[in-house]
Amino acid sequence: MRTVEITVHGHVQGVGFRWAMRAEAQKRHVTGWVRNRREGAVQARVSGTPNDVEGMVAWAHHGPPLARVARVDEVEVDGAEVVNGFEILDSV
């Protein structure tokens, strides 16, 4: 299992990014969460097989059709809590 936390910058709020990411996560059978950040970014934590997590990170670099991704920051997370499913959390 691999867990990463990603922060997606650009025009990524108000374009369905969180819902599209949840659909992509369900398709890839990864777990975790996604939420908006007050400064305009989208933050997510993704856990799964290395292949599936890498696929999610690659997807985040373009996101849904209306998104305009400028940058994706990725950090490995050790000892992350186990989450069932993929949730959309409240903004922080």
Short mmCIF file of C-alpha atoms in Angstrom, two decimals:
data_model
loop_
_atom_site.label_atom_id
_atom_site.label_comp_id
_atom_site.label_asym_id
_atom_site.label_seq_id
_atom_site.Cartn_x
_atom_site.Cartn_y
_atom_site.Cartn_z
CA MET A 1 0.00 0.00 0.00
CA ARG A 2 1.07 3.55 -0.75
CA THR A 3 -0.41 6.78 0.62
CA VAL A 4 0.19 10.27 -0.72
CA GLU A 5 -1.21 13.66 0.07
CA ILE A 6 -1.60 15.92 -2.93
CA THR A 7 -2.42 19.60 -3.23
CA VAL A 8 -3.72 20.75 -6.60
CA HIS A 9 -3.31 24.42 -7.51
CA GLY A 10 -4.89 26.45 -10.28
CA HIS A 11 -8.52 26.94 -11.28
CA VAL A 12 -9.69 23.83 -9.43
CA GLN A 13 -12.64 24.98 -7.32
CA GLY A 14 -16.13 25.42 -8.73
CA VAL A 15 -15.42 23.00 -11.58
CA GLY A 16 -16.53 19.69 -10.01
CA PHE A 17 -12.98 18.64 -9.12
CA ARG A 18 -13.86 16.92 -5.83
CA TRP A 19 -16.76 14.94 -7.31
CA ALA A 20 -14.73 13.94 -10.35
CA MET A 21 -11.83 12.88 -8.12
CA ARG A 22 -14.15 10.76 -5.99
CA ALA A 23 -15.51 9.05 -9.14
CA GLU A 24 -11.95 8.41 -10.38
CA ALA A 25 -10.95 7.05 -6.95
CA GLN A 26 -13.92 4.68 -6.91
CA LYS A 27 -13.05 3.48 -10.41
CA ARG A 28 -9.46 2.78 -9.30
CA HIS A 29 -10.49 1.25 -5.94
CA VAL A 30 -8.38 3.65 -3.87
CA THR A 31 -9.42 5.06 -0.51
CA GLY A 32 -9.01 8.47 1.08
CA TRP A 33 -10.55 11.91 0.95
CA VAL A 34 -10.62 15.21 -0.93
CA ARG A 35 -11.47 18.75 0.21
CA ASN A 36 -11.26 22.37 -0.85
CA ARG A 37 -8.79 24.67 0.85
CA ARG A 38 -9.68 28.28 1.61
CA GLU A 39 -6.77 29.62 -0.46
CA GLY A 40 -8.25 28.04 -3.59
CA ALA A 41 -6.42 24.70 -3.84
CA VAL A 42 -7.85 21.18 -3.62
CA GLN A 43 -6.19 18.79 -1.16
CA ALA A 44 -6.51 15.00 -1.19
CA ARG A 45 -5.12 11.94 0.54
CA VAL A 46 -5.06 8.79 -1.56
CA SER A 47 -4.21 5.22 -0.47
CA GLY A 48 -3.98 2.11 -2.57
CA THR A 49 -1.63 0.04 -4.67
CA PRO A 50 1.38 1.99 -5.97
CA ASN A 51 0.00 1.71 -9.52
CA ASP A 52 -3.45 3.01 -8.60
CA VAL A 53 -2.09 5.86 -6.47
CA GLU A 54 0.24 6.90 -9.29
CA GLY A 55 -2.76 6.85 -11.63
CA MET A 56 -4.67 9.17 -9.29
CA VAL A 57 -1.74 11.58 -9.11
CA ALA A 58 -1.49 11.57 -12.90
CA TRP A 59 -5.24 12.24 -13.14
CA ALA A 60 -4.91 15.18 -10.71
CA HIS A 61 -2.50 16.87 -13.13
CA HIS A 62 -5.44 17.56 -15.47
CA GLY A 63 -8.59 16.88 -13.39
CA PRO A 64 -12.08 17.28 -14.86
CA PRO A 65 -12.66 19.11 -18.17
CA LEU A 66 -13.26 22.61 -16.69
CA ALA A 67 -10.25 22.53 -14.36
CA ARG A 68 -7.04 24.37 -15.21
CA VAL A 69 -4.34 22.73 -13.11
CA ALA A 70 -1.22 24.87 -12.61
CA ARG A 71 0.70 22.60 -10.22
CA VAL A 72 0.35 19.43 -8.15
CA ASP A 73 2.36 19.03 -4.94
CA GLU A 74 2.80 15.43 -3.75
CA VAL A 75 4.01 14.20 -0.35
CA GLU A 76 4.37 10.58 0.78
CA VAL A 77 2.46 9.85 4.01
CA ASP A 78 3.73 7.13 6.33
CA GLY A 79 1.44 5.42 8.82
CA ALA A 80 -1.72 7.05 7.50
CA GLU A 81 -5.03 6.10 9.08
CA VAL A 82 -7.04 3.45 7.29
CA VAL A 83 -10.11 4.87 5.57
CA ASN A 84 -12.94 2.96 3.92
CA GLY A 85 -14.12 4.42 0.65
CA PHE A 86 -13.32 7.88 -0.69
CA GLU A 87 -14.97 10.86 1.00
CA ILE A 88 -15.51 14.52 0.18
CA LEU A 89 -14.67 16.44 3.36
CA ASP A 90 -15.62 19.93 4.46
CA SER A 91 -13.38 22.77 3.32
CA VAL A 92 -10.50 23.90 5.53
#
